[in-house]
PDB file of C-alpha atoms in Angstrom:
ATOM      1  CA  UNK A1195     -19.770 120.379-210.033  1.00 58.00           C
ATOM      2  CA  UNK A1196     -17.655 117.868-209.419  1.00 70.00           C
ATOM      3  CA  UNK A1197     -18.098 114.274-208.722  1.00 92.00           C
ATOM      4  CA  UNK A1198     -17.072 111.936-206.201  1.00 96.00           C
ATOM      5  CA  UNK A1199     -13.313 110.486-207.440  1.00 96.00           C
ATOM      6  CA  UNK A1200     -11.625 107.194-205.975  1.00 98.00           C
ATOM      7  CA  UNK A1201      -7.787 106.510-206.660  1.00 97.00           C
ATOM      8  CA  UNK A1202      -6.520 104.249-207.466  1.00 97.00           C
ATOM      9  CA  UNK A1203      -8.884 102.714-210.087  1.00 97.00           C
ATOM     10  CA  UNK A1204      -7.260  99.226-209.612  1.00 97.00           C
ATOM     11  CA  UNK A1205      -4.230  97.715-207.026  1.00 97.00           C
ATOM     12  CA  UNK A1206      -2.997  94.537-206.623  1.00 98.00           C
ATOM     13  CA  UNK A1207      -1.512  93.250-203.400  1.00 98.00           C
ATOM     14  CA  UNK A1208      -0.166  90.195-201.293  1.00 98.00           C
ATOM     15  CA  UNK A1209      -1.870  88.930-198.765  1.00 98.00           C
ATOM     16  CA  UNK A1210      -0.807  90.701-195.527  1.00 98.00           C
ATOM     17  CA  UNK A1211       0.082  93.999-196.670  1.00 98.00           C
ATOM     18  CA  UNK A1212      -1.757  96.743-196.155  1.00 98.00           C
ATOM     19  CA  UNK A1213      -3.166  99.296-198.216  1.00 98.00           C
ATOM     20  CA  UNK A1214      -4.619 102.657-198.411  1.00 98.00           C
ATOM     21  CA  UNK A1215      -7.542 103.982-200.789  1.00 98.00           C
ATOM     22  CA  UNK A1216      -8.552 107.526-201.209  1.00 98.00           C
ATOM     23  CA  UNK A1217     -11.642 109.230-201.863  1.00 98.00           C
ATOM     24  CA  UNK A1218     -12.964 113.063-202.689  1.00 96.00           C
ATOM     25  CA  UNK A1219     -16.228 114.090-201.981  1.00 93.00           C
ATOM     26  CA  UNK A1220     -18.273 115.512-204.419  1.00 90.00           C
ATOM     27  CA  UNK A1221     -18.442 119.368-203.792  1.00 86.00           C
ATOM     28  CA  UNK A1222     -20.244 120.889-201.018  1.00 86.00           C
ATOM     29  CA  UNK A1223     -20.466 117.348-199.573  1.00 89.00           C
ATOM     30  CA  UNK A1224     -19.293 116.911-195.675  1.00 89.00           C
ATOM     31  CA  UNK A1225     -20.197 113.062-194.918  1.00 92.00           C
ATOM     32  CA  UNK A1226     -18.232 109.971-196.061  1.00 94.00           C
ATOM     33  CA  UNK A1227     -19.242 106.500-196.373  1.00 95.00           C
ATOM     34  CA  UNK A1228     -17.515 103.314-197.587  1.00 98.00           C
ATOM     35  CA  UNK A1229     -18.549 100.492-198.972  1.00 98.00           C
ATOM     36  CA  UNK A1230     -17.404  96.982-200.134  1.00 98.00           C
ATOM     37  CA  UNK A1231     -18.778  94.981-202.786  1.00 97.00           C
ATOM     38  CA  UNK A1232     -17.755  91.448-203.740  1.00 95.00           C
ATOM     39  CA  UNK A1233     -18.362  90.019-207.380  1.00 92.00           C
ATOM     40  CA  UNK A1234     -22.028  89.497-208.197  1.00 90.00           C
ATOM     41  CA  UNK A1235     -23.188  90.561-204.813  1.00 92.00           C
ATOM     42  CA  UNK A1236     -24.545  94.627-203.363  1.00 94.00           C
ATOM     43  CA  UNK A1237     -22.186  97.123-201.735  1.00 96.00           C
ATOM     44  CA  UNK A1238     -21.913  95.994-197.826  1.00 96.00           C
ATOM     45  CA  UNK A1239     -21.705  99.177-195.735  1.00 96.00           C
ATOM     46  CA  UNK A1240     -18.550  99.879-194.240  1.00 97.00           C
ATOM     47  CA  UNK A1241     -18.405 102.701-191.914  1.00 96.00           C
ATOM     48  CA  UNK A1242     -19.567 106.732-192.336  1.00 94.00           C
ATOM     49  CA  UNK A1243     -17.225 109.365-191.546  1.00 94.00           C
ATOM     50  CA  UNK A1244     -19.181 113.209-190.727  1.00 90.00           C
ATOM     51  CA  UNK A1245     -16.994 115.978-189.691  1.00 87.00           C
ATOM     52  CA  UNK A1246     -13.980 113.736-188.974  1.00 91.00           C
ATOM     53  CA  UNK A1247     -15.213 111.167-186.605  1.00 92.00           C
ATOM     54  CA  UNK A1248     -16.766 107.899-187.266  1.00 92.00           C
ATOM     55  CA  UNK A1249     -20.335 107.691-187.000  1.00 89.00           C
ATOM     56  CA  UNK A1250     -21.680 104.536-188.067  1.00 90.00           C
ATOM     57  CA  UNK A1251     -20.016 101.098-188.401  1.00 94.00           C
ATOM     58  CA  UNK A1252     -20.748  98.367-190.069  1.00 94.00           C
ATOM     59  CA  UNK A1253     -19.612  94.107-189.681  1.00 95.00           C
ATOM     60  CA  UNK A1254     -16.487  94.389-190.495  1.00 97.00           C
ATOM     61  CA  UNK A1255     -13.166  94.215-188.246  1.00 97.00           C
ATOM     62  CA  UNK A1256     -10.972  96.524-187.094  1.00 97.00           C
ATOM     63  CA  UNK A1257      -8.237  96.616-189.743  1.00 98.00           C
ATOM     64  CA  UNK A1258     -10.758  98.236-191.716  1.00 98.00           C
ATOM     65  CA  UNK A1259      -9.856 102.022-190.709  1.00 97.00           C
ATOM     66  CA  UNK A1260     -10.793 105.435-191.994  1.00 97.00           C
ATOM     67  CA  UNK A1261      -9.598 108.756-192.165  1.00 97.00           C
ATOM     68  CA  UNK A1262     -11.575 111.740-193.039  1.00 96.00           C
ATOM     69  CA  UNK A1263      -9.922 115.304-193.720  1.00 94.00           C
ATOM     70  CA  UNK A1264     -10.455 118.657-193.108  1.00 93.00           C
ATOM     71  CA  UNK A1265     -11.521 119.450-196.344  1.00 91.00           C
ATOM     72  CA  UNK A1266     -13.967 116.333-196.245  1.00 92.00           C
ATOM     73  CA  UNK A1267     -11.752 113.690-198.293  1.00 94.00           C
ATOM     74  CA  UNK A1268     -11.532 110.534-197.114  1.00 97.00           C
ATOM     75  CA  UNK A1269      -9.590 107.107-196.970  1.00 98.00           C
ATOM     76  CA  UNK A1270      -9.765 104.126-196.357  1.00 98.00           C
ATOM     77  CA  UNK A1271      -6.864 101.882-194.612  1.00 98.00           C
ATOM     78  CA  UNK A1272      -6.899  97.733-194.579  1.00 98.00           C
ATOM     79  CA  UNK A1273      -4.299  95.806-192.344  1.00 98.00           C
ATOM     80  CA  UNK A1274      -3.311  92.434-193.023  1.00 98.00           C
ATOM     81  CA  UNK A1275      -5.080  91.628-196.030  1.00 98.00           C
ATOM     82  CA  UNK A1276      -7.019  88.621-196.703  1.00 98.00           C
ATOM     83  CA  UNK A1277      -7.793  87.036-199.978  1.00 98.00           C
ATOM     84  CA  UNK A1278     -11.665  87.419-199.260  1.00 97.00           C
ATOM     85  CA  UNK A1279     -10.409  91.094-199.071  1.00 98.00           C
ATOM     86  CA  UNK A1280     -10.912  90.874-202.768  1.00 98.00           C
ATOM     87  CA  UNK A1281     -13.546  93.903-204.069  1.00 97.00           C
ATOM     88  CA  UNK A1282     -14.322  97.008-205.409  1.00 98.00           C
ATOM     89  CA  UNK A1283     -14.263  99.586-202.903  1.00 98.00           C
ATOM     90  CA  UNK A1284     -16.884 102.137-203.384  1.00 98.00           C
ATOM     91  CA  UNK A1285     -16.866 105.797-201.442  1.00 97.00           C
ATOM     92  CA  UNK A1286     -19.641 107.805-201.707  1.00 96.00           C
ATOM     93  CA  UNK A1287     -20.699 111.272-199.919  1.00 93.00           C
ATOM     94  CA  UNK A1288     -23.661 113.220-198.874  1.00 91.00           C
ATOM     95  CA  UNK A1289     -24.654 116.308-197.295  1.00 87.00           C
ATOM     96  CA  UNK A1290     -25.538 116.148-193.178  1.00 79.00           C
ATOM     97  CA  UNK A1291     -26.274 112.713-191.681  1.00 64.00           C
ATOM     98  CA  UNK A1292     -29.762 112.288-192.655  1.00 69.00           C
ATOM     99  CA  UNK A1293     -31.889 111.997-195.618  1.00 78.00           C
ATOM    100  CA  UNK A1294     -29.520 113.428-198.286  1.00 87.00           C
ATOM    101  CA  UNK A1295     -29.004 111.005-201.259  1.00 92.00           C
ATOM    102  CA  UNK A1296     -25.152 109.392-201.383  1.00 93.00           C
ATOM    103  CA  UNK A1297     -23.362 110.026-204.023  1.00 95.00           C
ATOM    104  CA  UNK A1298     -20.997 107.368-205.356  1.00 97.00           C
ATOM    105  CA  UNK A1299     -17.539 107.036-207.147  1.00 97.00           C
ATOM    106  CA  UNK A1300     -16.574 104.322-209.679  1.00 97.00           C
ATOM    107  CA  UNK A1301     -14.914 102.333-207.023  1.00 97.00           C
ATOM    108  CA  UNK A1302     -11.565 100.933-206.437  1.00 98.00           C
ATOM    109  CA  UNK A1303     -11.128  96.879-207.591  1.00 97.00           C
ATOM    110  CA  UNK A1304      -8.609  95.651-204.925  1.00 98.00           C
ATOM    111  CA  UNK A1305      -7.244  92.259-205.964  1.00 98.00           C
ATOM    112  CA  UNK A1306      -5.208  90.225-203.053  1.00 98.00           C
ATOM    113  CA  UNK A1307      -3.321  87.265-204.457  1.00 97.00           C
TER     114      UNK A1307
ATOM    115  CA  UNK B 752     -30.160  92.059-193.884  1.00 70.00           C
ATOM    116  CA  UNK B 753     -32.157  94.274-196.916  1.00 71.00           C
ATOM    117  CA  UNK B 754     -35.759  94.947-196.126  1.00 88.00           C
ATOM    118  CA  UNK B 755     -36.955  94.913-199.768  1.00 95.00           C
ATOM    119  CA  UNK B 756     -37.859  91.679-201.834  1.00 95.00           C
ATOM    120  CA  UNK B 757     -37.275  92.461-205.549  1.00 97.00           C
ATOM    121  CA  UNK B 758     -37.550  89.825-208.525  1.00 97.00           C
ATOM    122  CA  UNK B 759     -33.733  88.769-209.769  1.00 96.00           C
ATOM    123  CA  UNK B 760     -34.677  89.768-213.321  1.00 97.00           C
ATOM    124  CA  UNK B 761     -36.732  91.463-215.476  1.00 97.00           C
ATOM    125  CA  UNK B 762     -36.526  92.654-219.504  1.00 95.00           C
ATOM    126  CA  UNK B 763     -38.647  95.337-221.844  1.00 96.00           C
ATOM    127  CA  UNK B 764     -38.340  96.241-225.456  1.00 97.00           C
ATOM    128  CA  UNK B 765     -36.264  99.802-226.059  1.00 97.00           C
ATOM    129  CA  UNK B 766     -38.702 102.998-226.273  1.00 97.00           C
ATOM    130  CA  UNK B 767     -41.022 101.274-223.750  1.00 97.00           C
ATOM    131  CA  UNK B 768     -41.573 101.880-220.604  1.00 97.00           C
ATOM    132  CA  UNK B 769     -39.895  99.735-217.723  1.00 98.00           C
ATOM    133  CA  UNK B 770     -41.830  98.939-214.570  1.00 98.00           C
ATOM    134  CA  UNK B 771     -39.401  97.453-211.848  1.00 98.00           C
ATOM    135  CA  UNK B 772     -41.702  96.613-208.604  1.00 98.00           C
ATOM    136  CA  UNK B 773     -40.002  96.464-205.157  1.00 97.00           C
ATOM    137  CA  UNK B 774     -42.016  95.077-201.881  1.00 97.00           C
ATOM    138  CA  UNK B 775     -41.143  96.483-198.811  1.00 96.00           C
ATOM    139  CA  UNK B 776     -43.722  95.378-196.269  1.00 95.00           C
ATOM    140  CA  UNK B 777     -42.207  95.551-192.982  1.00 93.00           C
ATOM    141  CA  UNK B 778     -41.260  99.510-193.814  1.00 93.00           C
ATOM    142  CA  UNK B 779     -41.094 101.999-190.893  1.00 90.00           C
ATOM    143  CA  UNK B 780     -42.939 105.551-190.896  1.00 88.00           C
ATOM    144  CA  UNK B 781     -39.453 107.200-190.746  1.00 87.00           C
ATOM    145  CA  UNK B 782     -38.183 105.317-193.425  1.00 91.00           C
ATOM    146  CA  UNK B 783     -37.566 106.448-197.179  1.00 94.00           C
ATOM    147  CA  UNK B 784     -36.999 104.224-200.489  1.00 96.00           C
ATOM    148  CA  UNK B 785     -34.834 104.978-202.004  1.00 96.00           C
ATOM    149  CA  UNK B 786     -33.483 103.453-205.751  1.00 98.00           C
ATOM    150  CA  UNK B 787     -30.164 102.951-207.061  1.00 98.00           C
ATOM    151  CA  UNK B 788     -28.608 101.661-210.321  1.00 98.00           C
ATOM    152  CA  UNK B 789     -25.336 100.118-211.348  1.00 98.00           C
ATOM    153  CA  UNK B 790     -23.798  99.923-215.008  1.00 95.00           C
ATOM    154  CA  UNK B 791     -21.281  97.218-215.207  1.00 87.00           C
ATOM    155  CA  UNK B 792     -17.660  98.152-213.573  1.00 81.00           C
ATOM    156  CA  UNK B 793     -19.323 101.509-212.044  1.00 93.00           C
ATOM    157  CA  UNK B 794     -20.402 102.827-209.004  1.00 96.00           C
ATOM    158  CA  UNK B 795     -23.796 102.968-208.172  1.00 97.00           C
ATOM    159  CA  UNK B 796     -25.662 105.519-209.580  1.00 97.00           C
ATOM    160  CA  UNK B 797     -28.814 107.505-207.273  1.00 97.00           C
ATOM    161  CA  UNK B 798     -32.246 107.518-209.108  1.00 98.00           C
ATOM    162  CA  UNK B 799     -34.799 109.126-207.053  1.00 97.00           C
ATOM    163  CA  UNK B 800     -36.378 108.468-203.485  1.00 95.00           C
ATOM    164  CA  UNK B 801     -39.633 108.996-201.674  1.00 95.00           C
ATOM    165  CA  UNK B 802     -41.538 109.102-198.281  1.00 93.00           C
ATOM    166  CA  UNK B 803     -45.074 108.312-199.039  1.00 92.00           C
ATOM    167  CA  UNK B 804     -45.839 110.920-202.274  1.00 89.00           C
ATOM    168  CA  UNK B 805     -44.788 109.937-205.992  1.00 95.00           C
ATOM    169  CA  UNK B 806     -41.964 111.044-206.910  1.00 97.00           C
ATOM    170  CA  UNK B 807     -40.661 112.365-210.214  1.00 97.00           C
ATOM    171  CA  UNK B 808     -37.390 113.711-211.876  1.00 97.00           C
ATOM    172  CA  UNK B 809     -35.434 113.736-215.387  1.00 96.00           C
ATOM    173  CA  UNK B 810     -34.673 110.147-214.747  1.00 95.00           C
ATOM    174  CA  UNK B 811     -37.930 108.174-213.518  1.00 98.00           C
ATOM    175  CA  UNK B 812     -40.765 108.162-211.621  1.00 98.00           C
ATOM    176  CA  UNK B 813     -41.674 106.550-208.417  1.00 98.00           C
ATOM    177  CA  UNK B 814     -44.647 105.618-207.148  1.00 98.00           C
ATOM    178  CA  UNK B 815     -45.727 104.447-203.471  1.00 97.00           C
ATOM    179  CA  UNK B 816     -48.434 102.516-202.357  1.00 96.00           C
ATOM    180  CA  UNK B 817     -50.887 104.243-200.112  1.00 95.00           C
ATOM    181  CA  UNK B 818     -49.920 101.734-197.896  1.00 95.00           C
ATOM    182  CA  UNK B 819     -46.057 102.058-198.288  1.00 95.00           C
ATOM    183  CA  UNK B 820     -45.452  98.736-198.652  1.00 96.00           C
ATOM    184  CA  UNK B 821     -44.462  98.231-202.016  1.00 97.00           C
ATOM    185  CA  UNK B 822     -43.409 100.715-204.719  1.00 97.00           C
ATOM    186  CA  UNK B 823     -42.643 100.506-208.771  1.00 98.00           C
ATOM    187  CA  UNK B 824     -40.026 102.733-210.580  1.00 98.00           C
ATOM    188  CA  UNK B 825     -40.720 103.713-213.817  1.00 98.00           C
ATOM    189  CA  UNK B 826     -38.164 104.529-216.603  1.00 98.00           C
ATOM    190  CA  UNK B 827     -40.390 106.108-218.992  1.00 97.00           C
ATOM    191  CA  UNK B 828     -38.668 105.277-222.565  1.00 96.00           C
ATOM    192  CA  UNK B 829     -36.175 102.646-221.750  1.00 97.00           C
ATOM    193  CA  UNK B 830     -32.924 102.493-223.725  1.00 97.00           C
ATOM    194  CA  UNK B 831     -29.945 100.059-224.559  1.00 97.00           C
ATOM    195  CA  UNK B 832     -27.993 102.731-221.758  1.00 96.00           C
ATOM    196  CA  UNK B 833     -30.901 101.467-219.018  1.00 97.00           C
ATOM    197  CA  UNK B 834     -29.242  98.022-218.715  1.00 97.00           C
ATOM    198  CA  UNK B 835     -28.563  97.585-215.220  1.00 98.00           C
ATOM    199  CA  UNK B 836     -28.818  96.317-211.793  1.00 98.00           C
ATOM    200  CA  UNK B 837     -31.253  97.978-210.523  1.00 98.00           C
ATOM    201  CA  UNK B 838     -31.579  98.248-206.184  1.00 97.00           C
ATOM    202  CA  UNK B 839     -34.365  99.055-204.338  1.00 97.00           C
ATOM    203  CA  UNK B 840     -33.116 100.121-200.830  1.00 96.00           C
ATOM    204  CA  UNK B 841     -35.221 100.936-198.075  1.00 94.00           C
ATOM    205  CA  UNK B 842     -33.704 103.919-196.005  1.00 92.00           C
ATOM    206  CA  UNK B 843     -33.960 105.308-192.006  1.00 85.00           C
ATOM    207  CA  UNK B 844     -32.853 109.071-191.254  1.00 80.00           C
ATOM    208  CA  UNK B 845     -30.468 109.692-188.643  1.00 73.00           C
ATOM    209  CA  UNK B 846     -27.396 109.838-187.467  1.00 60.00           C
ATOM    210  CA  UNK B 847     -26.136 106.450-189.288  1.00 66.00           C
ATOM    211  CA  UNK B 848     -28.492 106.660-192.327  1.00 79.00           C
ATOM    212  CA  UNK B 849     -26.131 104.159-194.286  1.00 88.00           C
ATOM    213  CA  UNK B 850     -27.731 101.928-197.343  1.00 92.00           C
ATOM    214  CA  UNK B 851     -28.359  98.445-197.114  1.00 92.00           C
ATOM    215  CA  UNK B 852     -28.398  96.727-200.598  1.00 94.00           C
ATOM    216  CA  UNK B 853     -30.447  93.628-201.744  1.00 92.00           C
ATOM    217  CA  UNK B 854     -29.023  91.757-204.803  1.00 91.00           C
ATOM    218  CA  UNK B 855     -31.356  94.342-207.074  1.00 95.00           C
ATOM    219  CA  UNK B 856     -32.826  93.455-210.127  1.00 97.00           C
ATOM    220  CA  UNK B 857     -31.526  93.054-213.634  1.00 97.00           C
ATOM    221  CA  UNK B 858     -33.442  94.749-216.000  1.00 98.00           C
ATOM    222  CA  UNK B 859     -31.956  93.917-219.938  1.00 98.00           C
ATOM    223  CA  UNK B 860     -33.310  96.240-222.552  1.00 97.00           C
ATOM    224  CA  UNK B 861     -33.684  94.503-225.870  1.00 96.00           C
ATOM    225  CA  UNK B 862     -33.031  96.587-229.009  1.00 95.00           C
TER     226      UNK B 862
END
């Protein structure tokens, strides 16, 4: 069985660019979240993806964008980045939209300079 | 906002067990907890979660309240690869089931 994997494992960019992360769900897995998580502090909930439409949001703004795939991949698209953009991006996936346990990858560290 | 108080820290002695308490007072009926760890530079990594039974796998065991409103997890032989944050996440089904983490709790396992 394979595991939820993130590409790439580390990217640096300028402020204002934009940049794209990817994600594969763990097998058998058809739901998609994201998730950011600044030094020393918990993953913040981005948004869910479940059969290819976003189903959940959370605070962030709307350069933060998502894709999800017919084969249940995902990514993850920022606009504009800020320097507080800054973070490992974490993707996990699940089964259904209800009490199935997420499954994480090792993240993507995003550094904006 | 996270609906679980944990303490910021906590340490135990290797081959012993580790008790890590979580309060979660103002849980729903509907709602699960649900426990998380992360090793340094990885992505979190799922424990084991409950309703209102205890709970046990390979990795721990947890164990509710009868009132639901606090709940320990239990590693049962702690070892030097247990070092962690550990998060204690309180969980509602449905359509936008997403996690909502605390800052967890730092348990250090001393050789």
């Amino acid at each position: 069985e394979t595991g939820v994997t993130q590409s790439p494992t580390h990217l640096i960019k300028t402020r204002g660019q934009q940049v794209t992360l990817r994600c594969s769900s763990q097998s058998g897995h058809n739901t998609v979240s994201w998730y950011q998580q600044a030094l020393g502090q918990g993953p913040q909930f981005i948004f869910q993806y479940y059969r290819e439409e976003e189903n959940g949001r959370g605070n962030f703004p709307p350069r933060f964008s998502g894709l999800q795939f017919p084969n249940y991949s995902s990514e993850l698209n920022v606009n504009a980045l800020e320097l507080d953009d800054s973070a490992l991006y974490l993707c996990a996936s699940s089964i259904g939209t209800s009490n199935s346990p997420l499954h994480f990858g090792n993240g993507t560290r995003l550094t904006v300079t | 906002d996270a609906k679980t108080t944990q303490p910021p820290s906590m340490d135990c002695a290797e081959g012993r067990a580790a008790n890590l308490p979580c309060n979660h007072s103002t849980i729903s009926g509907n709602e699960y907890v649900y426990w998380y760890r992360q090793i340094h530079s990885q992505g979190p990594q799922y424990i084991i979660h409950g309703l209102k039974n205890n709970e046990t796998n390979e990795m721990a065991s947890l164990i509710i309240t009868e009132d639901r409103k606090s709940s320990t997890l239990i590693l049962p032989h702690a070892t030097l690869r247990d070092t962690a944050v550990y998060y204690c996440i309180v969980r509602a089904t449905g359509a936008n089931s997403k996690l909502t983490f605390g800052k967890g709790i730092t348990l250090s396992v001393r050789p």
